[in-house]
């Protein structure tokens, strides 16, 4: 199992949730995982019902069997100041740079520097070892930018390595790239069984492969359970349906009766359901053609709370994802 | 829930008003922003206006539906639009837009130097903020051409829906900022004696950056900055102009969301931000709202009834039909084929519905009571289907309740924001007819049955 698991997905597919569930699942049975956020949204804190994460690794959850999940919201500015401190021991000069807008420049505008800092910090956590030579974290899970930007985000180190041809940023970029392109890393894509997310997933996988980045799995999120077993039979009379509904106390089966009035809307809902199921079948087939392991996670109808997160984590473990 | 006097967002007056010149659709990723923008544009055009839709990163099939799958950064007329208006559509090519600015503002020699600079190439190919900036730049350009009555713009799929508001300022302040002056210093100031004192501090800075980023990188940046020097004021002015354009009376923001917690949280955040920036918010478009034609039947009752249908014994006792106690046949039993020979049309034939219901009436009239006769005539597969339909309905009602809860949360925070709701569609939009349909739904603004 790769030690660095990057989770991407189209906006709205629940990638933060899946990343958190994955971190929890990987921590099960005494492991320690670090869940990393890079987009400054504090989504992890919200999920774990914790206060906003500071720039520092903090324990956010205990996994079944005594494992631990730590979380870190990487801030590009602070990460840059970290690096400056590390390489140059610049205390006040760092502050002066900040005052001048150089840090702003480097983290928001300068090509890719921001991304190098973010991936660099995550890779540092992947490689970090304690005094006994054991890895500080068994796994690092990153809640990464969306599918449309993931290849550029991860590959940016290549670009920066080309732009900054020498110097610590260059070396950093190269070291990071070695981790990212190794089997130590796996990039997972979260999708829904809908046309746009599936299309974007298929395209995203193509881009990742072209950039020689290791693609892991497709995680289909919010899969709705089947409610009707098999197709709606076409040979059932409406009157019989009305009578069946009436028979269980839903009003009269006569025309205009309450049960009879239910028949049309209920059948319309069934038709919508069938249309959706057919569409989902088509999308599943498209995902199947990509040739990656595909796992499905059920829709948690009550929304995502901590209990839901643990359920997803258990589900991921059952499916052998973690 | 019926107490909330949420004002309705009336889309047609907004798009018909000749004073409305720009509509900006913004919101979290994956809520149907681009589709909403396209549908609004089409609707406005078919109501007689000359419209251009600027999309940032449309799904391929949506782009194809408007015939703009070629990415050439120019508005193209969309064919198949009804009425007297016109619809043009374009997809933003951010590198091309950036290149055009450079070409327009520098002589050819200088332009070449910029365009070939590696730093420029990375910057323009889309790092943080460039796409947002270029979208706003393009908007400014389209507005300046004054060829269209109405510009509908979709915002980039940013990490935050607000990035596009900040990007012009960020890029403007970077290109025009103090730091750039520092970077420029070695290249520009050279050995001018008067600047020496200042230069000491600067060389510390550039020295540090040089070490950090590598000398070549810094030299590339400096060359780039030197070449762009004449354009800096321009960038700042343009960024400011675009910002003011967004605040102008002819501009309307539509926040697009889906009835999901995260999307509505972002929408609420956006509403607050727009207010803080004094940008005119027209309202909230709530996409993918579900309704039900049978909303008066609660999830709880539907589920209880479905369970009842699964256990026919209970019903039989109520109906007093002893003989039918043995009736729970498996669905595959031969009995289930019986109804198909019936002269009555099957449920899947809505065209004959009228006749069928007439028959129903006659036959029910003959029966002493629906209840009493029901068990006699309903085959097990009707009961099974009814149970399935009721479960499906219960699921739908649960979904409605969830959507209502998230919506109520938004309304509680922002009761003043007008809302229009767009009913959920099973699939994506692939053609103009689909966009037209969305436009109708947008304009009707009717709460789906059962959502009230």
XYZ file of C-alpha atoms in Angstrom:
774
model
C 0.000 0.000 0.000
C 1.378 3.387 -0.981
C 2.291 5.535 1.984
C 1.288 8.784 0.315
C -2.330 8.769 -0.823
C -3.543 11.764 -2.750
C -7.299 12.219 -3.050
C -8.667 14.395 -5.826
C -12.084 14.697 -7.459
C -14.399 17.140 -9.173
C -15.874 19.812 -6.948
C -18.969 18.597 -5.169
C -18.045 14.927 -5.198
C -17.037 14.867 -1.550
C -13.293 14.428 -1.907
C -12.577 15.936 1.498
C -14.949 13.477 3.102
C -13.432 10.555 1.255
C -9.912 11.686 2.127
C -10.860 11.920 5.791
C -12.537 8.503 5.748
C -9.469 7.057 4.051
C -7.175 8.536 6.700
C -9.377 7.047 9.370
C -9.462 3.672 7.649
C -5.683 3.589 7.224
C -5.222 4.425 10.899
C -7.282 1.471 12.039
C -5.413 -1.023 14.209
C -2.791 1.099 15.760
C -1.495 2.969 12.738
C -0.868 6.675 12.597
C -1.948 8.748 9.632
C -1.645 12.382 8.724
C -4.460 14.040 6.843
C -3.259 17.062 4.926
C -5.304 19.931 3.579
C -3.846 22.322 1.013
C -6.601 24.651 -0.061
C -7.092 26.673 3.070
C -10.736 25.808 3.436
C -10.615 24.207 6.866
C -12.788 21.411 5.544
C -11.069 18.842 7.728
C -11.749 20.746 10.915
C -15.403 20.979 9.979
C -15.608 17.268 9.251
C -14.032 16.251 12.524
C -16.075 18.844 14.347
C -12.886 20.441 15.579
C -11.786 24.041 15.701
C -9.913 25.505 12.775
C -6.563 23.816 12.358
C -3.484 25.836 13.164
C -0.366 25.453 11.048
C 0.787 22.405 12.920
C 0.000 18.728 13.115
C -2.781 18.003 15.516
C -4.599 14.844 16.505
C -8.184 15.009 15.315
C -9.499 11.479 15.738
C -8.871 8.068 17.209
C -9.397 5.180 14.854
C -10.867 1.804 15.807
C -8.172 -0.371 17.359
C -6.180 2.515 18.802
C -4.931 4.240 15.664
C -4.616 7.976 15.410
C -5.437 10.522 12.751
C -3.490 13.754 12.763
C -4.421 16.678 10.585
C -2.488 19.541 9.079
C -3.751 22.489 7.078
C -0.714 23.538 5.069
C -0.385 27.240 4.605
C 1.881 28.164 1.741
C 3.123 31.387 3.324
C 4.048 29.735 6.593
C 5.581 26.830 4.737
C 7.779 29.248 2.803
C 8.871 30.997 5.965
C 9.606 27.513 7.352
C 11.873 26.807 4.453
C 13.612 30.144 4.694
C 14.175 29.449 8.365
C 15.419 25.963 7.642
C 17.859 26.957 4.928
C 18.931 30.413 5.996
C 17.886 30.866 9.613
C 16.263 34.090 8.524
C 14.179 35.305 11.374
C 13.810 38.996 10.763
C 14.726 38.877 7.100
C 11.772 36.571 6.605
C 9.545 39.147 8.220
C 11.079 41.859 6.068
C 10.394 39.812 2.961
C 6.832 39.389 4.119
C 6.457 43.101 4.646
C 7.742 43.789 1.188
C 5.187 41.454 -0.356
C 7.811 38.935 -1.416
C 6.148 36.123 0.466
C 2.843 37.059 -1.079
C 4.497 37.112 -4.423
C 6.171 33.781 -3.925
C 3.085 32.018 -2.628
C 0.313 33.439 -4.743
C 1.764 34.616 -7.981
C 5.134 33.070 -8.662
C 4.725 30.122 -10.942
C 4.156 27.016 -8.986
C 6.140 28.005 -5.935
C 3.016 27.745 -3.883
C 2.319 24.247 -5.146
C 5.889 23.135 -4.555
C 5.631 24.327 -0.994
C 2.379 22.476 -0.437
C 3.439 19.186 -1.975
C 6.891 19.616 -0.451
C 5.514 19.879 3.045
C 3.378 16.778 2.506
C 6.319 14.819 1.108
C 8.413 15.867 4.064
C 5.793 14.300 6.340
C 5.844 11.144 4.222
C 9.604 10.792 4.587
C 9.931 11.954 8.188
C 11.315 9.419 10.652
C 11.502 9.416 14.410
C 14.637 8.856 16.464
C 14.292 5.102 16.214
C 14.233 5.311 12.468
C 10.559 4.506 12.121
C 8.299 6.563 9.942
C 6.559 9.305 11.875
C 3.382 8.537 9.966
C 2.432 5.195 8.516
C 0.367 6.996 5.894
C -0.132 10.524 4.681
C -3.440 11.310 2.985
C -3.800 14.551 1.063
C -7.068 16.297 0.349
C -5.755 17.629 -2.949
C -7.024 20.213 -5.450
C -9.813 19.125 -7.813
C -9.397 16.807 -10.786
C -9.128 19.651 -13.259
C -5.977 20.950 -11.568
C -4.460 17.876 -9.958
C -1.958 16.966 -12.659
C -0.631 20.487 -12.844
C -0.559 20.683 -9.069
C 1.477 17.505 -8.666
C 3.549 18.006 -11.748
C 4.332 21.598 -10.956
C 7.515 20.469 -9.354
C 8.714 19.424 -12.750
C 7.918 22.841 -14.122
C 9.558 24.626 -11.258
C 12.555 22.351 -11.469
C 12.821 23.575 -15.025
C 12.290 27.220 -14.159
C 14.404 27.453 -11.041
C 17.361 25.585 -12.403
C 19.460 25.692 -9.260
C 18.963 26.506 -5.607
C 17.002 25.000 -2.760
C 13.623 25.369 -4.475
C 15.006 23.444 -7.407
C 16.408 20.712 -5.176
C 13.229 20.640 -3.210
C 11.186 20.290 -6.368
C 13.302 17.398 -7.558
C 13.128 15.580 -4.237
C 9.372 16.019 -4.165
C 9.036 14.770 -7.721
C 10.932 11.609 -6.834
C 8.376 10.810 -4.140
C 5.399 11.733 -6.270
C 6.389 9.594 -9.215
C 7.331 6.575 -7.118
C 5.104 3.696 -6.062
C 5.076 5.333 -2.644
C 2.384 7.623 -4.019
C -1.079 6.804 -5.281
C -3.505 9.366 -6.657
C -7.161 8.468 -6.168
C -10.026 10.175 -7.920
C -13.411 10.627 -6.303
C -16.431 10.796 -8.572
C -20.187 10.508 -8.601
C -22.191 8.381 -11.008
C -23.058 11.437 -13.066
C -21.952 12.442 -16.519
C -19.758 15.443 -15.797
C -17.805 14.044 -12.859
C -17.269 10.754 -14.698
C -16.077 12.524 -17.839
C -13.731 14.654 -15.797
C -12.439 11.601 -13.955
C -11.703 9.752 -17.166
C -9.942 12.822 -18.598
C -8.056 13.388 -15.338
C -6.763 9.834 -15.290
C -5.513 10.268 -18.827
C -3.615 13.410 -17.832
C -2.120 11.806 -14.743
C -0.974 8.845 -16.778
C 0.533 11.103 -19.411
C 2.502 12.853 -16.673
C 3.688 9.490 -15.310
C 1.981 10.074 -12.011
C 0.846 6.917 -10.244
C -2.944 6.580 -10.390
C -4.522 4.518 -7.633
C -8.239 3.955 -7.587
C -11.542 5.409 -8.593
C -13.740 5.993 -5.587
C -17.382 6.404 -6.495
C -18.997 8.420 -3.741
C -22.613 8.896 -2.705
C -23.869 5.763 -4.399
C -27.566 5.441 -3.807
C -28.771 1.995 -2.819
C -31.204 0.229 -5.112
C -34.757 0.747 -3.908
C -36.638 -1.175 -6.549
C -35.470 -4.686 -7.245
C -35.378 -5.030 -10.968
C -37.297 -3.004 -13.531
C -40.808 -1.718 -12.912
C -43.145 -4.352 -14.338
C -45.169 -3.028 -17.222
C -48.046 -5.430 -16.891
C -49.521 -4.232 -13.619
C -52.860 -2.506 -13.921
C -53.226 0.944 -12.455
C -56.464 -0.121 -10.779
C -54.669 -2.956 -9.067
C -52.007 -0.537 -7.861
C -54.643 1.840 -6.575
C -56.339 -1.020 -4.809
C -53.096 -2.227 -3.287
C -52.446 1.291 -1.971
C -55.994 1.572 -0.763
C -55.724 -1.801 0.920
C -53.065 -0.483 3.256
C -55.067 2.519 4.297
C -53.919 5.168 1.843
C -57.405 6.222 0.802
C -59.941 5.221 -1.814
C -59.009 3.378 -4.991
C -61.831 4.885 -6.985
C -61.038 7.600 -9.473
C -60.399 10.738 -7.493
C -59.788 8.692 -4.363
C -56.652 9.490 -2.447
C -54.976 6.172 -3.237
C -55.871 6.487 -6.912
C -54.377 9.970 -6.970
C -51.108 8.573 -5.703
C -50.668 6.205 -8.629
C -49.525 8.733 -11.227
C -46.993 10.626 -9.108
C -45.603 7.394 -7.700
C -45.191 5.947 -11.172
C -43.589 9.201 -12.343
C -41.072 8.912 -9.521
C -40.417 5.326 -10.537
C -39.799 6.418 -14.119
C -37.306 9.061 -12.929
C -35.674 6.451 -10.760
C -35.324 4.052 -13.654
C -33.915 6.748 -15.869
C -31.341 7.572 -13.239
C -30.452 3.915 -12.697
C -29.939 3.452 -16.429
C -27.741 6.544 -16.541
C -25.711 5.294 -13.609
C -25.257 1.948 -15.307
C -23.814 3.736 -18.318
C -21.454 5.780 -16.151
C -20.309 2.662 -14.303
C -19.476 1.087 -17.623
C -17.414 4.136 -18.630
C -15.468 3.989 -15.375
C -14.955 0.271 -15.860
C -13.203 0.912 -19.162
C -10.451 2.902 -17.474
C -8.897 -0.243 -16.070
C -8.460 0.856 -12.465
C -9.915 -0.614 -9.296
C -13.307 0.980 -8.652
C -14.812 1.147 -5.197
C -18.230 2.435 -4.295
C -19.222 4.287 -1.163
C -22.841 4.537 -0.159
C -24.680 7.805 0.097
C -25.049 8.782 3.725
C -28.494 10.246 3.598
C -28.245 12.047 6.874
C -25.242 14.026 5.693
C -21.698 13.604 6.805
C -21.088 13.707 10.529
C -18.455 11.930 12.573
C -20.509 8.749 12.761
C -20.899 8.803 8.997
C -17.175 9.248 8.562
C -16.487 6.151 10.649
C -19.032 4.238 8.607
C -17.305 5.212 5.384
C -13.956 4.262 6.895
C -15.267 0.827 7.847
C -16.667 0.452 4.373
C -13.298 1.337 2.823
C -11.587 -1.254 4.979
C -14.116 -3.913 4.055
C -13.438 -3.218 0.401
C -9.744 -3.653 0.973
C -8.930 -0.037 0.159
C -7.205 0.469 3.469
C -41.779 25.963 6.817
C -44.586 27.662 4.969
C -44.052 30.729 7.079
C -40.840 31.828 5.415
C -41.592 34.712 3.093
C -38.593 34.076 0.850
C -38.751 36.605 -1.963
C -38.878 34.977 -5.388
C -36.130 35.736 -7.846
C -37.816 36.725 -11.074
C -35.335 35.989 -13.822
C -37.223 37.340 -16.842
C -37.442 40.984 -15.729
C -33.749 40.796 -14.932
C -32.690 39.517 -18.340
C -35.242 41.676 -20.183
C -34.152 44.905 -18.518
C -32.014 46.817 -21.034
C -30.181 48.225 -18.028
C -28.822 44.786 -17.183
C -25.583 44.525 -19.107
C -23.622 41.894 -17.170
C -24.763 38.848 -15.246
C -22.095 37.015 -13.267
C -22.880 33.453 -12.194
C -20.816 32.349 -9.254
C -20.862 29.588 -6.687
C -19.072 26.455 -5.523
C -17.841 23.846 -7.997
C -20.255 21.228 -9.280
C -23.497 23.117 -8.758
C -24.288 23.789 -12.409
C -22.892 27.302 -12.772
C -21.918 26.958 -16.414
C -25.227 25.363 -17.339
C -27.096 28.134 -15.555
C -25.072 30.777 -17.392
C -25.703 29.135 -20.753
C -29.419 28.663 -20.080
C -29.810 32.290 -19.010
C -27.948 33.465 -22.082
C -30.128 31.419 -24.394
C -33.298 32.588 -22.691
C -32.280 36.232 -22.887
C -31.411 35.826 -26.572
C -34.713 34.156 -27.365
C -36.455 37.022 -25.604
C -34.839 39.392 -28.071
C -31.520 40.481 -26.632
C -28.097 40.240 -28.176
C -26.192 38.115 -25.731
C -22.718 36.741 -25.319
C -21.990 33.937 -22.870
C -18.445 33.718 -21.586
C -17.736 30.286 -20.171
C -14.537 29.394 -18.432
C -14.265 25.652 -18.384
C -17.444 24.100 -19.743
C -18.062 20.392 -19.817
C -17.378 19.176 -23.313
C -20.922 18.265 -24.206
C -22.329 21.509 -22.899
C -19.837 23.389 -25.022
C -20.796 21.293 -28.014
C -24.454 22.037 -27.403
C -23.634 25.667 -28.089
C -21.186 24.833 -30.855
C -18.147 26.262 -29.083
C -15.993 23.202 -28.731
C -13.230 25.018 -30.534
C -11.177 27.046 -28.148
C -10.292 30.155 -30.073
C -11.071 32.861 -27.563
C -13.543 34.648 -29.832
C -17.310 34.803 -29.455
C -19.078 32.573 -31.983
C -22.676 32.914 -32.962
C -24.786 30.005 -31.754
C -27.129 28.625 -34.391
C -30.605 27.317 -33.694
C -31.660 30.188 -31.474
C -35.306 31.181 -31.866
C -36.604 34.722 -32.024
C -35.045 38.012 -32.954
C -32.171 38.030 -30.489
C -28.714 36.587 -30.922
C -26.643 34.291 -28.789
C -22.886 34.261 -29.000
C -20.739 32.007 -26.921
C -17.066 31.744 -26.208
C -14.747 29.694 -24.084
C -11.967 31.502 -22.301
C -8.453 30.716 -23.454
C -6.495 32.293 -20.687
C -3.079 32.072 -22.299
C -4.415 33.586 -25.488
C -6.082 36.398 -23.520
C -2.843 37.187 -21.718
C -0.902 37.096 -24.989
C -3.385 39.490 -26.546
C -2.898 41.998 -23.765
C 0.830 41.839 -24.253
C 0.522 42.190 -28.015
C -1.850 45.099 -27.659
C 0.344 47.025 -25.259
C 3.885 46.475 -26.391
C 5.705 46.972 -29.672
C 6.421 43.761 -31.479
C 10.025 43.453 -30.345
C 9.143 43.882 -26.709
C 6.086 41.653 -27.095
C 8.286 38.872 -28.449
C 10.663 39.228 -25.542
C 7.789 38.869 -23.121
C 6.046 36.039 -24.914
C 9.246 34.004 -25.062
C 10.192 34.578 -21.471
C 9.951 31.319 -19.488
C 8.564 33.117 -16.479
C 5.812 34.633 -18.578
C 5.052 31.289 -20.163
C 4.481 29.680 -16.790
C 2.534 32.595 -15.433
C 0.237 32.786 -18.423
C -0.307 29.042 -18.655
C -2.350 29.171 -15.533
C -0.968 29.376 -12.108
C -2.940 30.520 -9.153
C -4.983 33.535 -10.076
C -4.236 33.846 -13.770
C -7.441 32.207 -14.901
C -9.498 34.363 -12.596
C -7.708 37.474 -13.709
C -8.045 36.644 -17.375
C -11.751 35.891 -16.989
C -12.267 39.358 -15.560
C -9.992 40.852 -18.200
C -12.011 39.197 -20.955
C -15.205 40.421 -19.359
C -13.813 43.953 -19.414
C -12.847 43.585 -23.069
C -16.252 42.269 -24.105
C -17.959 45.065 -22.241
C -15.701 47.653 -23.830
C -16.569 46.438 -27.320
C -20.190 47.273 -26.554
C -21.419 44.874 -29.210
C -23.758 43.000 -26.914
C -26.777 44.001 -24.879
C -25.957 41.459 -22.258
C -22.881 39.533 -21.177
C -23.410 36.417 -19.105
C -20.243 35.209 -17.459
C -19.477 32.028 -15.655
C -16.752 32.150 -12.992
C -13.742 29.832 -12.884
C -13.823 26.622 -10.880
C -11.615 28.058 -8.170
C -10.618 26.527 -4.923
C -12.824 29.185 -3.518
C -15.678 30.769 -5.365
C -14.348 34.134 -4.301
C -10.964 33.928 -5.958
C -12.048 35.772 -9.042
C -12.902 38.809 -6.958
C -9.439 38.885 -5.488
C -7.407 37.880 -8.496
C -7.440 41.188 -10.343
C -6.357 42.958 -7.206
C -3.688 40.371 -6.468
C -2.209 40.394 -9.911
C -2.584 44.136 -10.151
C -0.839 44.756 -6.878
C 1.870 42.259 -7.738
C 2.629 43.705 -11.120
C 2.421 47.208 -9.825
C 3.785 46.606 -6.385
C 6.729 47.473 -4.288
C 8.209 44.056 -4.642
C 8.377 44.295 -8.381
C 10.278 47.558 -8.000
C 12.762 45.709 -5.851
C 13.132 42.934 -8.347
C 13.559 45.488 -11.046
C 16.178 47.389 -9.191
C 19.302 45.575 -10.394
C 18.185 45.565 -13.975
C 16.798 49.048 -14.011
C 18.810 51.081 -11.598
C 22.116 49.596 -12.545
C 24.922 51.739 -11.254
C 23.073 54.958 -10.710
C 24.875 56.464 -7.794
C 21.901 58.130 -6.181
C 20.184 54.848 -5.748
C 23.042 53.073 -4.104
C 21.866 53.438 -0.569
C 18.526 51.947 -1.430
C 20.173 49.312 -3.460
C 21.978 47.690 -0.545
C 18.728 46.560 1.066
C 17.443 45.432 -2.254
C 20.380 43.331 -3.132
C 19.997 41.513 0.182
C 16.492 40.672 -0.863
C 17.257 39.694 -4.379
C 20.302 37.825 -3.170
C 18.142 35.768 -0.831
C 15.586 35.116 -3.510
C 18.318 34.314 -5.923
C 19.672 31.701 -3.585
C 16.240 30.326 -2.963
C 14.935 30.221 -6.468
C 18.151 30.061 -8.398
C 19.790 32.909 -10.232
C 18.386 32.037 -13.616
C 14.870 32.138 -12.323
C 15.372 35.552 -10.862
C 16.981 36.808 -14.049
C 13.990 35.504 -16.002
C 11.666 37.317 -13.671
C 13.688 40.488 -13.966
C 13.760 40.343 -17.733
C 10.077 39.698 -17.742
C 9.376 42.550 -15.391
C 11.599 44.896 -17.338
C 9.854 43.981 -20.550
C 6.448 44.387 -18.995
C 7.367 47.607 -17.278
C 5.397 49.852 -19.573
C 2.324 47.767 -19.052
C 2.231 47.849 -15.282
C 0.195 50.957 -14.933
C -2.097 49.481 -17.512
C -2.601 46.312 -15.520
C -3.399 48.202 -12.379
C -5.800 50.512 -14.155
C -7.509 47.630 -15.881
C -7.839 45.613 -12.702
C -9.400 48.619 -11.015
C -11.683 49.247 -13.962
C -12.892 45.645 -13.984
C -13.516 45.817 -10.279
C -15.586 48.965 -10.688
C -17.446 47.368 -13.572
C -18.527 44.604 -11.206
C -19.928 47.198 -8.829
C -21.709 49.150 -11.529
C -25.521 49.313 -11.693
C -25.683 47.325 -14.945
C -24.124 44.292 -13.274
C -26.057 41.573 -11.485
C -24.595 38.666 -9.566
C -26.386 35.369 -9.364
C -25.134 32.991 -6.744
C -25.671 29.436 -7.908
C -25.959 26.572 -5.437
C -27.441 23.149 -4.979
C -29.477 22.291 -1.894
C -26.500 20.694 -0.210
C -24.805 21.801 2.944
C -21.413 22.728 1.533
C -22.732 24.439 -1.567
C -25.147 26.543 0.449
C -22.539 27.365 3.026
C -20.341 28.690 0.253
C -23.315 30.543 -1.200
C -23.973 32.236 2.138
C -20.334 33.199 2.386
C -20.485 34.609 -1.113
C -23.582 36.659 -0.385
C -21.778 38.245 2.548
C -18.694 38.939 0.508
C -20.634 40.568 -2.302
C -22.354 42.808 0.194
C -18.999 43.757 1.681
C -17.655 44.609 -1.770
C -20.799 46.546 -2.642
C -21.483 44.318 -5.569
C -25.082 43.967 -6.681
C -26.594 40.584 -5.865
C -29.694 39.689 -7.865
C -30.435 36.470 -6.063
C -29.767 32.804 -5.512
C -30.346 30.114 -8.116
C -30.927 26.844 -6.382
C -30.314 24.018 -8.814
C -31.254 20.369 -8.552
C -34.149 20.791 -6.211
C -36.371 17.742 -5.882
C -40.107 17.709 -5.649
C -42.842 15.141 -5.450
C -46.318 14.986 -6.920
C -47.399 12.984 -3.896
C -45.916 15.175 -1.204
C -48.925 14.892 1.046
C -47.989 11.276 1.707
C -45.278 11.388 4.344
C -42.221 9.161 4.317
C -43.338 7.521 7.542
C -46.783 6.628 6.255
C -45.364 5.404 2.973
C -42.918 3.119 4.732
C -45.540 1.781 7.103
C -47.841 1.094 4.168
C -45.011 -0.607 2.269
C -44.385 -2.876 5.237
C -48.049 -3.651 5.387
C -47.983 -4.669 1.760
C -45.044 -6.957 2.468
C -47.071 -8.746 5.123
C -50.338 -9.447 3.438
C -51.601 -11.486 6.388
C -52.384 -8.364 8.322
C -54.287 -6.821 5.480
C -56.174 -10.006 4.841
C -57.370 -10.090 8.375
C -58.605 -6.550 8.081
C -60.387 -7.395 4.921
C -61.704 -10.597 6.384
C -60.641 -12.803 3.517
C -59.508 -16.030 5.090
C -58.856 -17.727 1.828
C -56.271 -15.213 0.789
C -53.981 -15.922 3.726
C -52.004 -18.164 1.485
C -51.641 -15.419 -1.086
C -48.021 -14.242 -0.505
C -46.700 -15.916 -3.621
C -43.197 -15.366 -4.812
C -43.047 -12.772 -7.576
C -42.168 -15.369 -10.149
C -45.243 -17.458 -9.557
C -47.541 -18.197 -12.460
C -50.230 -16.077 -10.894
C -48.312 -12.963 -11.764
C -48.790 -13.449 -15.461
C -52.523 -13.294 -15.017
C -52.986 -9.513 -15.251
C -51.211 -9.271 -18.562
C -54.109 -10.915 -20.313
C -56.433 -8.371 -18.883
C -58.107 -6.032 -21.378
C -57.041 -3.125 -19.258
C -53.927 -1.318 -20.392
C -50.768 -1.761 -18.383
C -49.398 1.045 -16.249
C -46.805 1.942 -18.793
C -49.392 3.168 -21.274
C -50.263 6.661 -20.145
C -51.888 7.495 -23.479
C -54.831 5.266 -22.643
C -55.012 6.438 -19.110
C -58.266 8.244 -19.572
C -60.189 5.234 -20.823
C -58.689 3.120 -18.172
C -59.692 5.380 -15.343
C -63.185 5.522 -16.737
C -63.357 1.752 -16.538
C -61.999 1.996 -13.087
C -64.813 4.211 -12.066
C -67.483 1.928 -13.400
C -65.997 -1.108 -11.842
C -65.539 0.589 -8.510
C -69.084 1.757 -8.592
C -70.211 -1.793 -8.873
C -68.128 -2.867 -5.958
C -69.664 -2.336 -2.589
C -66.453 -0.770 -1.300
C -62.899 -0.407 -2.448
C -61.524 -1.821 0.702
C -63.635 -4.927 0.642
C -62.969 -5.759 -2.967
C -59.340 -4.814 -3.070
C -57.783 -8.024 -1.864
C -59.845 -10.107 -4.136
C -58.598 -8.521 -7.297
C -55.087 -7.253 -6.573
C -52.410 -9.656 -7.713
C -49.290 -10.074 -5.667
C -47.122 -8.227 -8.163
C -49.328 -5.147 -7.867
C -48.796 -5.301 -4.117
C -45.105 -5.785 -4.578
C -44.846 -2.901 -7.032
C -46.925 -0.705 -4.745
C -44.572 -1.496 -1.872
C -41.572 -0.610 -4.047
C -43.157 2.635 -5.173
C -43.909 3.559 -1.587
C -40.316 2.911 -0.520
C -39.102 5.009 -3.401
C -41.491 7.712 -2.329
C -40.255 7.544 1.256
C -36.719 8.029 0.005
C -37.838 11.003 -2.059
C -39.622 12.550 0.905
C -36.523 12.143 3.050
C -34.521 13.881 0.348
C -37.056 16.721 0.231
C -36.834 17.136 3.977
C -33.030 17.275 3.862
C -33.052 19.809 1.076
C -35.581 21.881 2.967
C -33.418 21.846 6.081
C -30.308 23.063 4.293
C -32.334 25.703 2.503
C -33.896 26.893 5.721
C -30.458 27.348 7.164
C -29.503 29.611 4.275
C -32.795 31.512 4.459
C -32.362 32.061 8.167
C -29.014 33.707 7.488
C -30.102 35.673 4.445
C -33.866 36.098 4.391
C -33.501 39.081 2.047
C -31.982 37.138 -0.846
C -34.480 36.301 -3.602
C -34.404 32.647 -4.605
C -35.399 30.731 -7.697
C -35.410 26.977 -7.775
C -34.622 24.684 -10.642
C -36.002 21.183 -10.463
C -33.496 18.352 -10.684
C -33.053 16.631 -14.027
C -31.970 13.030 -14.259
C -29.186 13.702 -16.786
C -26.957 16.483 -18.038
C -27.822 19.004 -20.710
C -26.561 18.214 -24.204
C -28.386 20.555 -26.526
C -30.192 23.849 -26.887
C -33.512 22.192 -26.116
C -32.097 21.107 -22.781
C -30.826 24.610 -22.075
C -34.191 26.040 -23.044
C -35.839 23.691 -20.598
C -33.518 24.823 -17.814
C -34.267 28.422 -18.773
C -37.995 27.761 -18.406
C -37.408 26.227 -15.027
C -35.236 29.140 -13.981
C -37.847 31.654 -15.000
C -40.859 29.878 -13.604
C -39.257 30.039 -10.189
C -42.015 27.862 -8.871
C -41.240 25.828 -5.865
C -41.563 22.211 -6.864
C -44.672 20.594 -5.493
C -44.113 19.479 -1.982
C -41.141 21.676 -1.363
C -43.190 24.452 0.166
